[in-house]
mmCIF file of C-alpha atoms in Angstrom:
data_model
loop_
_atom_site.group_PDB
_atom_site.id
_atom_site.type_symbol
_atom_site.label_atom_id
_atom_site.label_comp_id
_atom_site.label_asym_id
_atom_site.label_seq_id
_atom_site.Cartn_x
_atom_site.Cartn_y
_atom_site.Cartn_z
ATOM 1 C CA ARG A 17 96.702 116.011 90.594
ATOM 2 C CA LEU A 18 99.247 114.744 93.144
ATOM 3 C CA THR A 19 101.059 112.692 90.540
ATOM 4 C CA ALA A 20 104.415 112.917 92.376
ATOM 5 C CA LEU A 21 103.062 111.696 95.738
ATOM 6 C CA ASP A 22 104.907 108.609 96.934
ATOM 7 C CA TRP A 23 103.083 107.596 100.143
ATOM 8 C CA LEU A 24 99.419 108.041 101.085
ATOM 9 C CA TYR A 25 98.560 106.719 104.535
ATOM 10 C CA LEU A 26 94.981 107.331 105.729
ATOM 11 C CA GLY A 27 94.516 104.386 108.072
ATOM 12 C CA TRP A 28 92.877 104.359 111.504
ATOM 13 C CA ASN A 29 90.494 107.199 110.716
ATOM 14 C CA ASN A 30 86.716 107.452 110.413
ATOM 15 C CA LEU A 31 86.656 107.517 106.644
ATOM 16 C CA LYS A 32 83.402 106.455 105.015
ATOM 17 C CA GLY A 33 82.218 105.602 101.547
ATOM 18 C CA ARG A 34 84.403 104.390 98.717
ATOM 19 C CA ILE A 35 87.990 104.688 97.542
ATOM 20 C CA PRO A 36 88.142 107.303 94.750
ATOM 21 C CA THR A 37 89.069 105.762 91.427
ATOM 22 C CA GLU A 38 91.327 108.775 90.858
ATOM 23 C CA ILE A 39 93.873 107.226 93.245
ATOM 24 C CA GLY A 40 94.970 105.125 90.291
ATOM 25 C CA ARG A 41 96.126 108.286 88.496
ATOM 26 C CA MET A 42 98.774 108.865 91.176
ATOM 27 C CA THR A 43 101.387 107.121 89.096
ATOM 28 C CA SER A 44 104.266 107.636 91.578
ATOM 29 C CA LEU A 45 102.368 106.096 94.492
ATOM 30 C CA THR A 46 104.225 103.220 96.172
ATOM 31 C CA VAL A 47 102.262 102.921 99.439
ATOM 32 C CA PHE A 48 98.494 103.306 99.788
ATOM 33 C CA SER A 49 96.892 102.485 103.114
ATOM 34 C CA VAL A 50 93.342 102.869 104.437
ATOM 35 C CA ASP A 51 93.585 100.106 107.019
ATOM 36 C CA GLU A 52 91.252 99.823 110.020
ATOM 37 C CA CYS A 53 88.836 102.568 108.998
ATOM 38 C CA HIS A 54 86.029 99.979 109.285
ATOM 39 C CA THR A 55 83.383 102.055 107.501
ATOM 40 C CA LEU A 56 84.912 102.214 104.044
ATOM 41 C CA ASP A 57 82.673 100.094 101.839
ATOM 42 C CA SER A 58 81.752 99.550 98.192
ATOM 43 C CA THR A 59 84.041 97.471 96.014
ATOM 44 C CA ILE A 60 87.805 97.700 95.579
ATOM 45 C CA PRO A 61 88.267 99.885 92.483
ATOM 46 C CA THR A 62 90.113 98.176 89.660
ATOM 47 C CA GLU A 63 91.659 101.537 88.786
ATOM 48 C CA LEU A 64 94.083 101.150 91.696
ATOM 49 C CA ALA A 65 96.091 98.836 89.454
ATOM 50 C CA LEU A 66 96.953 101.815 87.241
ATOM 51 C CA ALA A 67 99.433 102.912 89.921
ATOM 52 C CA THR A 68 101.909 100.352 88.662
ATOM 53 C CA ASP A 69 104.720 101.335 91.062
ATOM 54 C CA MET A 70 102.651 100.262 94.079
ATOM 55 C CA TYR A 71 104.723 98.463 96.698
ATOM 56 C CA TYR A 72 102.316 98.181 99.645
ATOM 57 C CA LEU A 73 98.527 98.026 99.196
ATOM 58 C CA ILE A 74 96.883 97.977 102.627
ATOM 59 C CA LEU A 75 93.069 97.748 102.650
ATOM 60 C CA ASN A 76 92.421 95.549 105.677
ATOM 61 C CA GLY A 77 89.882 96.182 108.422
ATOM 62 C CA ASN A 78 87.090 97.791 106.410
ATOM 63 C CA SER A 79 83.763 96.750 104.920
ATOM 64 C CA PHE A 80 84.736 96.288 101.287
ATOM 65 C CA THR A 81 82.392 94.021 99.361
ATOM 66 C CA GLY A 82 82.480 92.335 95.986
ATOM 67 C CA THR A 83 85.333 90.246 94.683
ATOM 68 C CA ILE A 84 89.102 90.592 94.787
ATOM 69 C CA PRO A 85 89.811 92.313 91.448
ATOM 70 C CA SER A 86 91.821 90.148 89.069
ATOM 71 C CA GLU A 87 93.134 93.432 87.655
ATOM 72 C CA LEU A 88 95.473 93.681 90.658
ATOM 73 C CA ALA A 89 97.732 91.349 88.715
ATOM 74 C CA ALA A 90 98.734 94.440 86.707
ATOM 75 C CA PHE A 91 101.002 95.402 89.618
ATOM 76 C CA GLY A 92 103.273 92.676 88.281
ATOM 77 C CA THR A 93 106.713 92.797 89.864
ATOM 78 C CA SER A 94 106.154 95.958 91.936
ATOM 79 C CA LEU A 95 103.763 94.762 94.648
ATOM 80 C CA ASP A 96 105.435 93.416 97.788
ATOM 81 C CA ARG A 97 102.543 93.273 100.259
ATOM 82 C CA LEU A 98 98.794 92.931 99.769
ATOM 83 C CA TYR A 99 96.595 93.191 102.853
ATOM 84 C CA LEU A 100 92.893 92.494 102.304
ATOM 85 C CA GLN A 101 91.909 90.761 105.539
ATOM 86 C CA GLY A 102 88.940 91.665 107.691
ATOM 87 C CA ASN A 103 86.538 92.833 105.004
ATOM 88 C CA GLN A 104 83.385 91.386 103.445
ATOM 89 C CA LEU A 105 84.919 90.249 100.185
ATOM 90 C CA SER A 106 83.247 87.335 98.434
ATOM 91 C CA GLY A 107 83.702 85.155 95.379
ATOM 92 C CA THR A 108 86.771 83.137 94.546
ATOM 93 C CA ILE A 109 90.464 83.939 94.901
ATOM 94 C CA PRO A 110 91.648 85.146 91.469
ATOM 95 C CA SER A 111 94.213 82.848 89.897
ATOM 96 C CA GLU A 112 95.814 85.979 88.435
ATOM 97 C CA LEU A 113 97.318 86.778 91.842
ATOM 98 C CA GLY A 114 99.965 84.216 90.936
ATOM 99 C CA MET A 115 101.350 86.823 88.519
ATOM 100 C CA LEU A 116 102.519 89.052 91.392
ATOM 101 C CA SER A 117 105.969 87.524 91.233
ATOM 102 C CA GLU A 118 107.586 89.692 93.941
ATOM 103 C CA LEU A 119 104.770 89.376 96.478
ATOM 104 C CA GLN A 120 106.027 88.525 99.966
ATOM 105 C CA VAL A 121 102.835 88.915 102.028
ATOM 106 C CA LEU A 122 99.271 87.993 101.034
ATOM 107 C CA THR A 123 96.628 88.235 103.754
ATOM 108 C CA ILE A 124 93.017 87.560 102.774
ATOM 109 C CA GLU A 125 91.654 86.027 105.958
ATOM 110 C CA GLU A 126 88.352 86.893 107.646
ATOM 111 C CA ASN A 127 86.303 87.474 104.506
ATOM 112 C CA ASN A 128 83.555 85.493 102.768
ATOM 113 C CA LEU A 129 85.705 83.928 100.060
ATOM 114 C CA THR A 130 84.586 80.656 98.493
ATOM 115 C CA GLY A 131 85.926 78.124 96.036
ATOM 116 C CA THR A 132 89.302 76.444 95.992
ATOM 117 C CA ILE A 133 92.843 77.649 96.631
ATOM 118 C CA PRO A 134 94.350 78.547 93.225
ATOM 119 C CA THR A 135 97.318 76.404 92.252
ATOM 120 C CA THR A 136 98.871 79.517 90.685
ATOM 121 C CA LEU A 137 99.775 80.812 94.153
ATOM 122 C CA GLY A 138 102.633 78.336 93.980
ATOM 123 C CA ARG A 139 104.287 80.660 91.469
ATOM 124 C CA LEU A 140 104.898 83.237 94.200
ATOM 125 C CA SER A 141 108.477 82.156 94.739
ATOM 126 C CA VAL A 142 109.385 84.819 97.335
ATOM 127 C CA LEU A 143 106.157 84.589 99.352
ATOM 128 C CA GLN A 144 106.761 84.551 103.111
ATOM 129 C CA THR A 145 103.235 84.890 104.559
ATOM 130 C CA LEU A 146 99.994 83.412 103.216
ATOM 131 C CA THR A 147 96.937 83.691 105.463
ATOM 132 C CA MET A 148 93.438 82.662 104.313
ATOM 133 C CA TYR A 149 91.725 81.561 107.506
ATOM 134 C CA LYS A 150 88.084 82.187 108.432
ATOM 135 C CA ASN A 151 86.669 82.044 104.925
ATOM 136 C CA GLN A 152 84.537 79.388 103.220
ATOM 137 C CA LEU A 153 87.224 77.799 101.077
ATOM 138 C CA THR A 154 86.610 74.245 99.881
ATOM 139 C CA GLY A 155 88.465 71.468 98.115
ATOM 140 C CA THR A 156 91.914 70.144 98.908
ATOM 141 C CA ILE A 157 95.113 72.015 99.718
ATOM 142 C CA PRO A 158 97.013 72.016 96.401
ATOM 143 C CA SER A 159 100.459 70.442 96.332
ATOM 144 C CA GLU A 160 101.477 73.211 93.905
ATOM 145 C CA LEU A 161 101.844 75.594 96.860
ATOM 146 C CA VAL A 162 105.318 74.152 97.399
ATOM 147 C CA GLY A 163 106.448 76.403 94.562
ATOM 148 C CA SER A 164 106.989 79.009 97.295
ATOM 149 C CA SER A 165 108.924 76.600 99.535
ATOM 150 C CA ASP A 166 112.171 78.571 99.527
ATOM 151 C CA SER A 167 110.674 81.413 101.507
ATOM 152 C CA LEU A 168 107.261 80.543 103.005
ATOM 153 C CA GLU A 169 107.280 80.966 106.782
ATOM 154 C CA THR A 170 103.585 81.327 107.668
ATOM 155 C CA LEU A 171 100.680 79.341 106.191
ATOM 156 C CA GLU A 172 97.353 79.775 107.972
ATOM 157 C CA LEU A 173 94.369 77.937 106.477
ATOM 158 C CA HIS A 174 92.287 77.203 109.572
ATOM 159 C CA ASN A 175 88.516 77.702 109.895
ATOM 160 C CA ASN A 176 87.560 76.843 106.332
ATOM 161 C CA GLN A 177 85.901 73.823 104.715
ATOM 162 C CA LEU A 178 89.037 72.245 103.270
ATOM 163 C CA GLU A 179 89.219 68.475 102.987
ATOM 164 C CA GLY A 180 91.512 65.648 101.997
ATOM 165 C CA SER A 181 95.028 65.095 103.271
ATOM 166 C CA ILE A 182 98.159 67.234 103.419
ATOM 167 C CA PRO A 183 100.376 66.525 100.379
ATOM 168 C CA ASP A 184 103.578 64.671 101.253
ATOM 169 C CA ILE A 185 105.531 67.219 99.232
ATOM 170 C CA PHE A 186 104.857 69.760 101.999
ATOM 171 C CA ILE A 187 108.000 68.346 103.609
ATOM 172 C CA SER A 188 109.704 70.834 101.274
ATOM 173 C CA PHE A 189 108.453 73.755 103.380
ATOM 174 C CA TYR A 190 111.705 73.768 105.325
ATOM 175 C CA ASN A 191 111.406 77.440 106.385
ATOM 176 C CA LEU A 192 107.864 77.071 107.752
ATOM 177 C CA THR A 193 107.427 78.255 111.354
ATOM 178 C CA THR A 194 103.614 78.605 111.504
ATOM 179 C CA PHE A 195 101.187 76.072 109.990
ATOM 180 C CA TYR A 196 97.491 76.174 110.980
ATOM 181 C CA ILE A 197 95.032 73.744 109.395
ATOM 182 C CA ASP A 198 92.604 73.232 112.294
ATOM 183 C CA TYR A 199 88.828 73.520 112.006
ATOM 184 C CA ASN A 200 88.646 71.974 108.548
ATOM 185 C CA ASP A 201 87.761 68.493 107.272
ATOM 186 C CA ILE A 202 91.375 67.507 106.701
ATOM 187 C CA THR A 203 92.261 63.906 107.599
ATOM 188 C CA GLY A 204 95.267 61.593 107.551
ATOM 189 C CA SER A 205 98.730 61.929 109.010
ATOM 190 C CA ILE A 206 101.083 64.897 109.056
ATOM 191 C CA GLU A 207 103.765 63.051 111.009
ATOM 192 C CA PHE A 208 106.068 63.492 108.015
ATOM 193 C CA MET A 209 106.194 67.225 108.801
ATOM 194 C CA CYS A 210 107.482 66.726 112.355
ATOM 195 C CA PRO A 211 111.178 66.763 111.315
ATOM 196 C CA LEU A 212 110.681 70.336 110.056
ATOM 197 C CA GLY A 213 110.497 71.519 113.663
ATOM 198 C CA ILE A 214 107.579 73.878 112.970
ATOM 199 C CA GLU A 215 107.179 76.099 116.037
ATOM 200 C CA TRP A 216 103.415 76.576 115.758
ATOM 201 C CA MET A 217 101.432 73.755 114.133
ATOM 202 C CA PHE A 218 97.707 73.445 114.868
ATOM 203 C CA ALA A 219 95.513 70.626 113.516
ATOM 204 C CA ASP A 220 92.348 68.674 114.267
ATOM 205 C CA CYS A 221 94.485 65.941 115.797
ATOM 206 C CA VAL A 222 92.038 64.853 118.496
ATOM 207 C CA GLU A 223 90.089 62.739 115.997
ATOM 208 C CA LYS A 224 90.830 63.556 112.329
ATOM 209 C CA VAL A 225 94.566 64.106 111.930
ATOM 210 C CA GLU A 226 97.509 62.093 113.211
ATOM 211 C CA CYS A 227 100.109 64.482 114.617
ATOM 212 C CA THR A 228 102.291 63.853 117.674
ATOM 213 C CA CYS A 229 104.316 67.065 117.228
ATOM 214 C CA CYS A 230 101.478 69.585 116.889
ATOM 215 C CA SER A 231 101.522 72.559 119.240
ATOM 216 C CA ASP A 232 97.752 72.312 119.738
ATOM 217 C CA CYS A 233 95.125 69.725 118.828
ATOM 218 C CA TYR A 234 91.418 70.387 118.356
#
């Protein structure tokens, strides 16, 4: 009934169970946070996407299971930040997330996600932070990610099962300050990225990757 409520912050409590689907009826809601409750479980309700004015959706640090709902794409141009890290989410990353054209932060690390990195994430032209580490992602890092090159500052892909080499076109990430690709099966040289002056760049450069400018080698 709280249809005029703008913010709902319930994080850092001992909440248990599931998120009520009725939250989606709060059509004026711009911020919804249940971060770091740890014992919230069940799946992420698709009905949340009915709150189409949502600006921040903060669900990290819980025990949510199931997949990332593709229905979240219904947030369209409203959603600015999506925090899903530190849960038990599984399945693949929905390609529909590339429709969130105003998204600046996407954090999905520390889950059980599988499959490849969707090329559609390159459509997120104002994205500043993309973190996907500590999942079970496979395949190569898509060159299409450079679609967000004007704004991307943080790209953390470490502790996955990614392979292949880093695309040469990543030289276009001229605003990048943090780039972690260690603990994967990535090979080849990333010397071409040294002129970018990336402050924090971690790679498996003891044996697999050639990098004389990396901050740390593993």
